[in-house]
Amino acid sequence: MLETIVQRERDFGTPASLAAETVALVIDGVECSVPAGTSVMRAAAIAGINIPKLCATDSLEAFGSCRLCLVEIEGRRGYPASCTTPVEAGMVIRTETPKLHDLRRNVMELYISDHPLDCLTCPANGDCELQDMAGVVGLRNVRYGYEGANHLNDATDSSNPYFDYDPSKCIVCSRCVRACDEVQGTFALTIDGKGFASRVAAGQNDPFLDSDCVSCGACVQACPTSTLVEKTVIMMGQPEHSVITTCAYCGVGCAFKAELKGDKVVRMVPWKDGQANRGHSCVKGRFAWGYATHKDRITKPMIRASINDPWREVSWSEAINHAASELKRIQAKYGRDSIGGLTSSRCTNEETYLVQKLVRAAFGTNNVDTCARVCHSPTGYGLKTTLGESAGTQTFDSVMFTDVVIVMGANPSAAHPVFASRLKRRLREGAKLIVIDPRSIELVDSPHIKADYHLPVRPGTNTALLTSMAHVIATEGLIDEAFVAERCELPAFEQWRAFVSQPENSPEAMAEITGVPAADLRAAARLFATHGNGSIYYGLGVTEHSQGSTTVMAIANLAMATGNLGREGVGVNPLRGQNNVQGSCDMGSFPHELPGYRHVSDDAVRGEFERDWGVTLQPEPGLRIPNMFDAAISGSFKGLYCQGEDIVQSDPNTQHVAAALSAMECVIVQDIFLNETAKYAHVFLPGSSFLEKDGTFTNAERRVSRVRKVMEPLGGLSDWEATCELSNAMGYPMHYKHPSEIMDEIARLTPTFQGVSFAKIDELGGSVQWPCNEQAPDGTPTMHVDEFVRGKGKFMITKYVPSDERSTRKFPLLLTTGRILSQYNVGAQTRRTPNVMWHKEDLLEIHPQDAEDRGILQGDWVAVQSRVGETVLRADITERVQPGVVYTTFHFPESGANVVTTDSADWATSCPEYKVTAVQARRVTQPSTWQAKWSRFSDVQHQLLNDRLREGEAPAKGPQAQPKEREGEATEQV
Ligand code: SF4
Ligand code: SF4
Ligand code: SF4
Ligand code: FES
């Protein structure tokens, strides 16, 4: 997977045909047989014959504009374009004749006569299809001269932070326009003007940055010249070698070719053979990787006695020994269960596996948890209960076979953009769309996409809405009785049918609660139940509720009742947020489960791990994250190892989290930056970015993909190596030489991973979907095909229980939160990239009516107050939100979105109810008290970092970071 020379991936010119029927023909004397519908160009490429081309590329439908790919076909007059001519049985084709050579040379001459001849200094020199084609057709001179009208002096548009548009080099092949339309689905580009005057235009001839362009890079990827080219290529020159790896942002898990000069990344190019992304990407993975070498990276371990002290840089061994001795001291004083650890959903499977092993085997406790606690833990609970497995059921490709899609509580265009592009492609082909969301997300109405139904559900009432959809399906005879009879537990089904059929669950009765008109809901339910393959995609707008687990079960009920499970085009698909949140759950990060979702109280399972790990494990579940915080505040939880997770910014009720961390005696943070949590830390271990380590990530499709090291860890150790060191210092030896050995151990101990190894992943082309074992040696693209993992599917009763977070006279609005495309979660990475040009601050979206009631104007400062806290954000007055609902993102620490969110949580999993917080909003002129305190605290912490004692420097006074009693520390907590 390491290529020493960057090679352009093979381009077959036009997309593959999926037809089963084949057609035989002869090309240049070579007999070949290809699927019906294949273009002559592609058939030739398959036969190893490359027909010259410029406007064709196999990620786009053929266009037929450049006339370079002409061929001769026996029995046909003229010279048809091979890219737009489909094969026919018995065709005899010639691709190289003197006449064709002449025609092609003439075409190239015209192109070159209006193209700067600066190849030697052009950033695309060596990677330019125009240059290649000039060579291929044997062009040696240009007869037309350069005196006539041309575009050679057209000005470059450099407004996009990541790529330039230099129109002087444009051959008007439309590949960029078609990439934006067909692949990305944004329709930001057009060809403006006619004939000689035709030029590529973004929007209404706007600079790229001011247009609708979302900077996905598809046009840059498609451009055969250097007209659209990455700024990094302009600055650094062409890359020399490449490594295939996986994006470390969202749960789509796009595969990329990291193209490098030495160990410097020149660009990240979406890998054409990537099975999750099929050669597409979004702005984050494609361009926002510069954070990895940002000046804010902390690359030396640091310790300090209290959070009021400056940091002291120390060696890895001193930091690790100090951390281990502190944890041991705490356990000796407060007991075994007074410490714990958090695994990171940004780290690899191997790393999360090691952290949970460290906690269970070296700390001797089950106090381990992960960020999935605060996002998709209800998915785990809900799907395990109903279907038997805690994961999505499909591949992303499956959406191309769907006929009707429900998107619920998810905003794929912002949070899972590459999947959104695929979904939009299917919608443009005619699939129907039902959006269930309090906001009018982009999919509701965007270029060439219009949702058939948008059900603007009132926050907190998802369960009521889905139960009323089930009511329609059950009472109007729309249940797939045969599927249910064969695949599901019938007594549970009958109880469910009786329950949902009750009049109080009808859309008419529920409309009062959900705010969704009964007629729309009935029509949407009928559409879903009757329109062929129905699939459901959902996100945190489903899970992050007091009834998150119930709603997940309601989704599974709906899919079972309509027979929409167990084949392509259907299924229940949680859109996982972070790159490896699926993996961190799979790897046993929850306090009650060992790897593979097996309960710690199961003696047989625990016995297996005990024998392999050589320790006795605790049979009782450990503390969940919120319980750790409560225990810290009450004084029984004193030490935390937190790898790659910023709980202060990401978890609800910031002041509660800060109080918990302030009450601990040893907080060990392993991260790449001084994040909000690290400001409360006593030990800082430098983390490594995804470019600095080997391992695997598991995406939302259960796809385990390789992550490959492209540069050495800036801090000297990959995260897994640091965990091993800490474990060794704690007295529990871990001696892995490479992450592949950790994966071998995971496979040995986890039935669903039994067949997974790095070698197997390579053999399967870069990824494998679990379960991968004896029954499914090449993995499992679609789950629950013949039977559910639990045997029979189990319908669950989904009674609507109103959340305690309800609008009241004091807090009449409901706040819901989400993400934006250009930023990622707490923003620690994306805020350190030019992506801030698109989103500089978190805004409060408020409906015009609510704004008017409060005298709030666009851009005013608005205080948002809940029962736990208050923060101030700038107002964005918009009808995207409905009256009574306000919305914000949480990408900037100073916004303090989670100062406002409360400890209300899912009944089954403690997943916080981020999506519903009762608030009041009022116009103000200054930041909140919390923001003022945060600002002071943050300044002090940055100063303490800047004042850190460098390795080898003597401390000014007294030894630092010696264990000491910390009662009465004078910290102003935020
Ligand atoms: S910008 Fe590139 S892809 Fe677009 S029309 Fe010009 S040459 Fe073709
Ligand atoms: S970067 Fe993406 S969105 Fe922007 S113009 Fe190119 S293809 Fe369209
Ligand atoms: S952020 Fe997600 S969609 Fe974007 S490139 Fe990375 S994995 Fe793909
Ligand atoms: S490649 Fe066929 S017409 Fe351009």
Tab-separated table of C-alpha atoms and ligand atoms in Angstrom, residues 160 163 176-181 183-189 202 208 211-220 228 280-281 287, ligand 2:
chain	number	residue	atom	x	y	z
A	160	ASN	CA	-10.658	29.477	-1.895
A	163	PHE	CA	-7.232	25.581	-4.332
A	176	CYS	CA	-15.345	20.180	-12.999
A	177	VAL	CA	-18.960	21.185	-13.622
A	178	ARG	CA	-20.031	17.583	-13.969
A	179	ALA	CA	-18.065	16.539	-10.871
A	180	CYS	CA	-19.809	19.212	-8.846
A	181	ASP	CA	-23.204	18.094	-10.208
A	183	VAL	CA	-20.406	13.420	-7.681
A	184	GLN	CA	-20.838	16.149	-5.100
A	185	GLY	CA	-24.399	17.226	-5.886
A	186	THR	CA	-23.838	20.912	-5.097
A	187	PHE	CA	-24.345	22.363	-8.608
A	188	ALA	CA	-22.070	25.313	-7.807
A	189	LEU	CA	-20.426	25.525	-11.238
A	202	ALA	CA	-18.775	29.533	-9.773
A	208	PHE	CA	-15.222	30.482	-5.461
A	211	SER	CA	-20.270	30.880	-4.272
A	212	ASP	CA	-22.234	27.825	-3.114
A	213	CYS	CA	-19.036	25.775	-3.400
A	214	VAL	CA	-18.487	23.631	-0.292
A	215	SER	CA	-14.862	22.965	-1.141
A	216	CYS	CA	-15.184	19.207	-1.468
A	217	GLY	CA	-12.388	19.107	-4.049
A	218	ALA	CA	-14.253	16.939	-6.577
A	219	CYS	CA	-13.718	19.503	-9.322
A	220	VAL	CA	-10.024	19.776	-8.500
A	228	LEU	CA	-8.053	23.833	-10.613
A	280	HIS	CA	-15.034	11.261	-3.161
A	281	SER	CA	-14.287	13.417	-0.126
A	287	PHE	CA	-8.028	19.762	2.809
B	2	SF4	S1	-15.020	22.089	-4.640
B	2	SF4	FE1	-16.790	20.716	-4.716
B	2	SF4	S2	-18.524	22.036	-4.293
B	2	SF4	FE2	-16.845	23.377	-4.841
B	2	SF4	S3	-17.086	23.713	-7.013
B	2	SF4	FE3	-15.670	22.011	-6.768
B	2	SF4	S4	-16.969	20.192	-6.863
B	2	SF4	FE4	-18.324	21.951	-6.517
